[in-house]
Coordinates of N, CA and C in Angstrom, one line a residue:
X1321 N 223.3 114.0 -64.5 CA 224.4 114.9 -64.1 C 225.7 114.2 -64.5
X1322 N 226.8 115.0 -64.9 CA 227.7 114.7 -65.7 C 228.5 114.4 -64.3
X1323 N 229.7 113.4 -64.8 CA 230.7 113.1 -63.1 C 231.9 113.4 -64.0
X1324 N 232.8 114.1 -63.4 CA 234.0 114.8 -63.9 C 235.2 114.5 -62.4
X1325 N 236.2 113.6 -63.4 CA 237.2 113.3 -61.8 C 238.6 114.4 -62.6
X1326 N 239.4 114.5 -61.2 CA 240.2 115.2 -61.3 C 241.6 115.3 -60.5
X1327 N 242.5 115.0 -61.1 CA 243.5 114.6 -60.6 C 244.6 115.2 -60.2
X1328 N 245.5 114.9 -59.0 CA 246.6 116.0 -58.7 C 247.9 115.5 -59.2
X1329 N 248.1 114.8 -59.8 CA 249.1 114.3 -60.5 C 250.5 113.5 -59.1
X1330 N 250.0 113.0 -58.0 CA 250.8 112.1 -57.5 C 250.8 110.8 -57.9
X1331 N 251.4 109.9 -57.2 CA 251.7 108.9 -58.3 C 251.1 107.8 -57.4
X1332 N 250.1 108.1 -56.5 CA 249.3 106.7 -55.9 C 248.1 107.1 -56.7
X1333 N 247.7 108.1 -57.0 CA 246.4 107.6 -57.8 C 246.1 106.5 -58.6
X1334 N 246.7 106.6 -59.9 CA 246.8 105.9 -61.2 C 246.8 104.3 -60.3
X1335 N 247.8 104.1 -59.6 CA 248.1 102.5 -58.2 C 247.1 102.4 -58.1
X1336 N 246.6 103.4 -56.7 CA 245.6 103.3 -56.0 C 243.8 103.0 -56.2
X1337 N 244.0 103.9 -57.9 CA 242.3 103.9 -58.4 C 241.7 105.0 -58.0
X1338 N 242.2 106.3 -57.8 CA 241.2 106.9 -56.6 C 241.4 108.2 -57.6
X1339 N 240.9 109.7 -57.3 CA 240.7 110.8 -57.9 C 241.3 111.9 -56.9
X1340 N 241.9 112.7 -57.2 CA 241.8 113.7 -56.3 C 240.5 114.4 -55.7
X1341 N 239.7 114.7 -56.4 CA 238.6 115.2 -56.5 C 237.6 114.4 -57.4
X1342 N 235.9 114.6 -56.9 CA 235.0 114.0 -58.0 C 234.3 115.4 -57.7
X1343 N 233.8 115.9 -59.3 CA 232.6 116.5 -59.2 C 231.1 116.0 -59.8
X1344 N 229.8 115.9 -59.0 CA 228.9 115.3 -59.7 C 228.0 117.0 -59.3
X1345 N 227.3 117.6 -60.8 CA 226.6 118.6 -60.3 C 227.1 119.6 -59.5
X1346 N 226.9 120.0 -58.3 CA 226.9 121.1 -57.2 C 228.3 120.6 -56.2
X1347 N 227.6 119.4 -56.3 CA 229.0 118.7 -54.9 C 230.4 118.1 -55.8
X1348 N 231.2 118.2 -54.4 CA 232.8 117.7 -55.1 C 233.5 117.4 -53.8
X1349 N 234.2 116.6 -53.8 CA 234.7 115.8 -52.7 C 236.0 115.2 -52.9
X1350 N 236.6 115.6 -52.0 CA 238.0 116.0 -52.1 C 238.6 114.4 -51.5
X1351 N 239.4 113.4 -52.2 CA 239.7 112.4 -51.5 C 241.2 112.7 -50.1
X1352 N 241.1 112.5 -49.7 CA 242.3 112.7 -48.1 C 243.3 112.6 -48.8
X1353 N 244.0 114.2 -48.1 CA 245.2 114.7 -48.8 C 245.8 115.3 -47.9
X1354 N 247.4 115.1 -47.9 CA 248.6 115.0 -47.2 C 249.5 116.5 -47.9
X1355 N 250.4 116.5 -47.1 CA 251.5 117.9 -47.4 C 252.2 117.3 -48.4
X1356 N 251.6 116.5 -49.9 CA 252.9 116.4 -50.7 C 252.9 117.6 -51.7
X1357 N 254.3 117.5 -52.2 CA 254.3 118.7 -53.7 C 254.5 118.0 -55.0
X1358 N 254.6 118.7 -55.6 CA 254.5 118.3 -57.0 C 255.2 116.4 -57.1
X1359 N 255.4 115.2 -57.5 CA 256.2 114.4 -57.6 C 255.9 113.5 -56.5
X1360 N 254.9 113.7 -55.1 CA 254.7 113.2 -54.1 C 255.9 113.5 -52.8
X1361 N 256.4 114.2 -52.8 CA 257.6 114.4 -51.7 C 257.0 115.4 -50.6
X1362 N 257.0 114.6 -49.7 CA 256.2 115.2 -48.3 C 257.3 116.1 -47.7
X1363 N 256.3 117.8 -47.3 CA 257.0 118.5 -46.9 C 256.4 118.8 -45.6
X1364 N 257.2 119.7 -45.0 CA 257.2 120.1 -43.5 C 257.1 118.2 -42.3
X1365 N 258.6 118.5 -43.0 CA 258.9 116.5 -41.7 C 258.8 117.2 -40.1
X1366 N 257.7 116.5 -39.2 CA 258.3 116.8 -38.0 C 256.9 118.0 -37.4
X1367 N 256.2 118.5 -38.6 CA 255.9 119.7 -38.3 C 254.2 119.8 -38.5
X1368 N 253.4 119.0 -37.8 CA 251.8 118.8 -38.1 C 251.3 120.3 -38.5
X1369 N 251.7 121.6 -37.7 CA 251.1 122.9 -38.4 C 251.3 123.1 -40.0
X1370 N 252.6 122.9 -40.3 CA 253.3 123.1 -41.6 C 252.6 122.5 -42.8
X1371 N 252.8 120.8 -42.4 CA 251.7 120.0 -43.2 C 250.0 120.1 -43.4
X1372 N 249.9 120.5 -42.5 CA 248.3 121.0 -42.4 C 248.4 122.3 -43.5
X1373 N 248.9 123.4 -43.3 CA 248.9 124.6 -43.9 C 248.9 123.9 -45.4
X1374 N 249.9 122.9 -45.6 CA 250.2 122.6 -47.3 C 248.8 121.9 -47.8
X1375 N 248.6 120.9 -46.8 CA 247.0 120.1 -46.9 C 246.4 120.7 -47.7
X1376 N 245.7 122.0 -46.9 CA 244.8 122.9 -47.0 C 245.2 123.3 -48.4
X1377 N 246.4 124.0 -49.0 CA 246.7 124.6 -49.9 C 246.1 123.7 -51.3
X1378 N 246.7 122.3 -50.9 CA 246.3 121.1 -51.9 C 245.1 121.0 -52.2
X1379 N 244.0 120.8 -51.1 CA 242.6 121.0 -51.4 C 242.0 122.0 -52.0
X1380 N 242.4 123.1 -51.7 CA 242.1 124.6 -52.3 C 242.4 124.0 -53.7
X1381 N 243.7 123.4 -54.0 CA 244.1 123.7 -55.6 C 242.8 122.5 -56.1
X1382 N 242.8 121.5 -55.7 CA 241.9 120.7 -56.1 C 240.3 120.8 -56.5
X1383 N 240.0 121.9 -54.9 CA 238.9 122.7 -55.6 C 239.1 123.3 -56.3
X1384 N 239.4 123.9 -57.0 CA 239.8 125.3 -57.9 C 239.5 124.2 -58.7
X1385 N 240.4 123.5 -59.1 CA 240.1 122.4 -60.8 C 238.5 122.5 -61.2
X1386 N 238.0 122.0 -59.9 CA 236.8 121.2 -59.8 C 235.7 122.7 -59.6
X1387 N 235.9 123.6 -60.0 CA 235.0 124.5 -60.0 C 234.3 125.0 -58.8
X1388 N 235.2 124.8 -57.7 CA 234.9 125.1 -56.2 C 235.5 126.0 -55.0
X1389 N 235.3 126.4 -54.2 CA 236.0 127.6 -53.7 C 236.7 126.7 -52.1
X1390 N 237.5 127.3 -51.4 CA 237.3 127.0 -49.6 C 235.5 127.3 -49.3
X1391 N 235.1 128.4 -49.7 CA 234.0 129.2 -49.3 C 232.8 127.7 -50.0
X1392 N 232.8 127.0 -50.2 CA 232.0 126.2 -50.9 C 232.3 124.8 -50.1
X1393 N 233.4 124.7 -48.8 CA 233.5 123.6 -48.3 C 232.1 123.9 -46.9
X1394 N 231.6 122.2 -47.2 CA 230.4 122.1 -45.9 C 231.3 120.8 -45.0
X1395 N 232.2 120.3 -45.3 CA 232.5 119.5 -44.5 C 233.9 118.5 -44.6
X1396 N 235.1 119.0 -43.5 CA 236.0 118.4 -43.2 C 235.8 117.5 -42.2
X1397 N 237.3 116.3 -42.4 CA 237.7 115.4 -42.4 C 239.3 115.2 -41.9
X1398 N 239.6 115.4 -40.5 CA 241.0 115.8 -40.4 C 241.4 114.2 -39.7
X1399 N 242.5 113.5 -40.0 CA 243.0 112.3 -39.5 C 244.9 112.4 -39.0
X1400 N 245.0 112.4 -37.9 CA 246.4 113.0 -37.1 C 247.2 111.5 -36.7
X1401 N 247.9 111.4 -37.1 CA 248.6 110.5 -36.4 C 248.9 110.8 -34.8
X1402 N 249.2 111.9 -34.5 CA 249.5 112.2 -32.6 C 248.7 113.2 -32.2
X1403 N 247.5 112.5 -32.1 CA 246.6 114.1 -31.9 C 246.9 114.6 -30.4
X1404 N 247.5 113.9 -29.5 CA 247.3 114.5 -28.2 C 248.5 115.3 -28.5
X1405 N 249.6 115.2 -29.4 CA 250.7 116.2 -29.5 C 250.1 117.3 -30.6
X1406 N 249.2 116.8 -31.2 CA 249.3 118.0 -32.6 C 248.1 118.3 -33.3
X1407 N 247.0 118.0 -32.0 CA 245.7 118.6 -32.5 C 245.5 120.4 -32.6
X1408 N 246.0 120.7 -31.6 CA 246.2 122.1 -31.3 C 247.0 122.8 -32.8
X1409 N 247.5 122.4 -33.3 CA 248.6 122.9 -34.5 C 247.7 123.0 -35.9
X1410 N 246.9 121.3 -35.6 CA 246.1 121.0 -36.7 C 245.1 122.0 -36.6
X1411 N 244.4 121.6 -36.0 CA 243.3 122.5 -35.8 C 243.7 124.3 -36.1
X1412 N 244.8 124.6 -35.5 CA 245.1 126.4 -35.9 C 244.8 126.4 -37.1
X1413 N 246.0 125.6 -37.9 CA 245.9 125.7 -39.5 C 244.3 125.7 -40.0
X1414 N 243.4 124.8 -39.8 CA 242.4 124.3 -40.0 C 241.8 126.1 -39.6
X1415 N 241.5 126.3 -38.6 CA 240.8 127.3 -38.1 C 241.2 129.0 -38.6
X1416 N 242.7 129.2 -39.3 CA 243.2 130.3 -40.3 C 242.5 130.1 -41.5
X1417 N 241.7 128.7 -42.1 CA 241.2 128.7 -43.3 C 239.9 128.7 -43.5
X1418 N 238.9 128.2 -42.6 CA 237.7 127.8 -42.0 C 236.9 128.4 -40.5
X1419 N 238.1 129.4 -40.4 CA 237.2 130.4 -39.1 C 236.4 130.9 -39.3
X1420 N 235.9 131.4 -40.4 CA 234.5 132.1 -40.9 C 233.8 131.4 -42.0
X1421 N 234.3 130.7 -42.4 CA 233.4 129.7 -43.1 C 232.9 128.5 -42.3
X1422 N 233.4 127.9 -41.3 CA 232.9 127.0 -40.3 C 232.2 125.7 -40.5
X1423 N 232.9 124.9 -41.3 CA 232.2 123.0 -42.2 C 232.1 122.5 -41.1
X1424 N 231.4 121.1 -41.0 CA 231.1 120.2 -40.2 C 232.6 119.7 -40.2
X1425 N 232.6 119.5 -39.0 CA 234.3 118.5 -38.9 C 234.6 117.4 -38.2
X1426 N 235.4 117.1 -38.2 CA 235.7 115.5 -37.4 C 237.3 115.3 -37.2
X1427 N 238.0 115.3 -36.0 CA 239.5 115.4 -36.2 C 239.9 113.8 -35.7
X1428 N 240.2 113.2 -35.9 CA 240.5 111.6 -35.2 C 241.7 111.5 -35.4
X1429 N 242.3 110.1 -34.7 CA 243.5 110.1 -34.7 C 244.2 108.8 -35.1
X1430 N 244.6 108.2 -36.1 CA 245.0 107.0 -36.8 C 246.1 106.5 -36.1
X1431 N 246.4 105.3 -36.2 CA 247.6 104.6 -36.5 C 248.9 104.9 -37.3
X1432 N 248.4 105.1 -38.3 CA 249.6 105.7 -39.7 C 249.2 106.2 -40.7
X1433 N 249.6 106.6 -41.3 CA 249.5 107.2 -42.9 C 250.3 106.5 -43.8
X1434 N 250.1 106.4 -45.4 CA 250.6 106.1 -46.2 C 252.5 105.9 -46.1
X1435 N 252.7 107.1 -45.6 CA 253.9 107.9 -45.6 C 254.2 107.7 -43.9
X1436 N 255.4 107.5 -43.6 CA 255.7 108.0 -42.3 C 256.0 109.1 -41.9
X1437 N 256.0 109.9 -43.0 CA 256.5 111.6 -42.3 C 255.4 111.9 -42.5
X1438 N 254.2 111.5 -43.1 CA 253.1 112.5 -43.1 C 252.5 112.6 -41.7
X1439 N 252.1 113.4 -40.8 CA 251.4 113.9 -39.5 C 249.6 113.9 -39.4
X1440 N 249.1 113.9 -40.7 CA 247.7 114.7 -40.9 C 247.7 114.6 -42.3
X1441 N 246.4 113.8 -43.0 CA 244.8 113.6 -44.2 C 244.0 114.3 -43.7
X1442 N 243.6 115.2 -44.9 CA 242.3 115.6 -44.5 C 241.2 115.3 -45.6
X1443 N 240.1 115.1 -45.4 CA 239.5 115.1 -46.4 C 238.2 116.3 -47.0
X1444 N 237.9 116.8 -47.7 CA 236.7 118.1 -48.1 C 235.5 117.8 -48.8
X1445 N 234.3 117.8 -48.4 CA 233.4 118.5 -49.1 C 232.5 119.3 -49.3
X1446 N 232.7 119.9 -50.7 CA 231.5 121.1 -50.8 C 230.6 120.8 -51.8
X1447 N 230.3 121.7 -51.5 CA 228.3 122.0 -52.0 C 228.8 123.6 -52.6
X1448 N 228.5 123.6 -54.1 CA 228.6 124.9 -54.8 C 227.4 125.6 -54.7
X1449 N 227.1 126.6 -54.5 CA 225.6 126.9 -54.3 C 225.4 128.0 -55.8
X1450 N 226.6 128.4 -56.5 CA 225.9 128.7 -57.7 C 226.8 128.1 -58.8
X1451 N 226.4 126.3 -59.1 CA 226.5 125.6 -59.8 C 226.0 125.9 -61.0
X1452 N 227.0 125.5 -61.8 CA 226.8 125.6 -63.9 C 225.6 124.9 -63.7

């Protein structure tokens, strides 16, 4: 099986070592990903719903690279900095994207993130079930 990485063009990868995405075969797994945009500039300060929504958006795009859908995720990874303030928010966002698709999940609650404005990492993986 061929391994195909894929990148979202922030500027901790290349630092870091890491991929946005790996596809091997059928699966692709999305490394933990924050509300940045293009350039790394974290948006929605303040606002764990907001950032969640963009998360999501990010992984979507990353699947898409990687030849994978939302509909093809088996299992999130959600990491909050204040979950007793902002699991409720996280989780909405999470549950507008994944109410009918329904992945294994895990929501915990860290110390910090990379970033101090970031609120919420999430991380994705799927299973393509009609793989090239």
């Amino acid at each position: 099986m061929k391994r195909m990485n894929y990148a979202s063009g922030t500027p901790w990868e290349p630092v870091v070592g890491y991929s946005r995405a790996v596809r091997t075969g059928n699966q692709v797994w999305v490394s933990g990903t924050t509300a940045t945009v293009e350039g790394g500039a974290v948006i929605g300060a303040g606002d764990a719903y907001a950032q969640t929504v963009q998360t999501l958006k990010n992984i979507e795009s990353a699947l898409l690279k990687a030849g994978a859908t939302m509909k093809d995720v088996v299992r999130t990874r959600m990491y909050v900095v204040n979950i007793a303030a902002d699991w409720e928010k996280v989780g909405k966002a999470h549950g507008e994207v994944f109410g009918d698709i329904r992945p294994a999940t895990s929501m915990v609650e860290v110390r910090a993130l990379i970033d101090p404005a970031m609120l919420v990492e999430i991380e994705a993986e799927a299973f393509i079930t009609s793989a090239d």
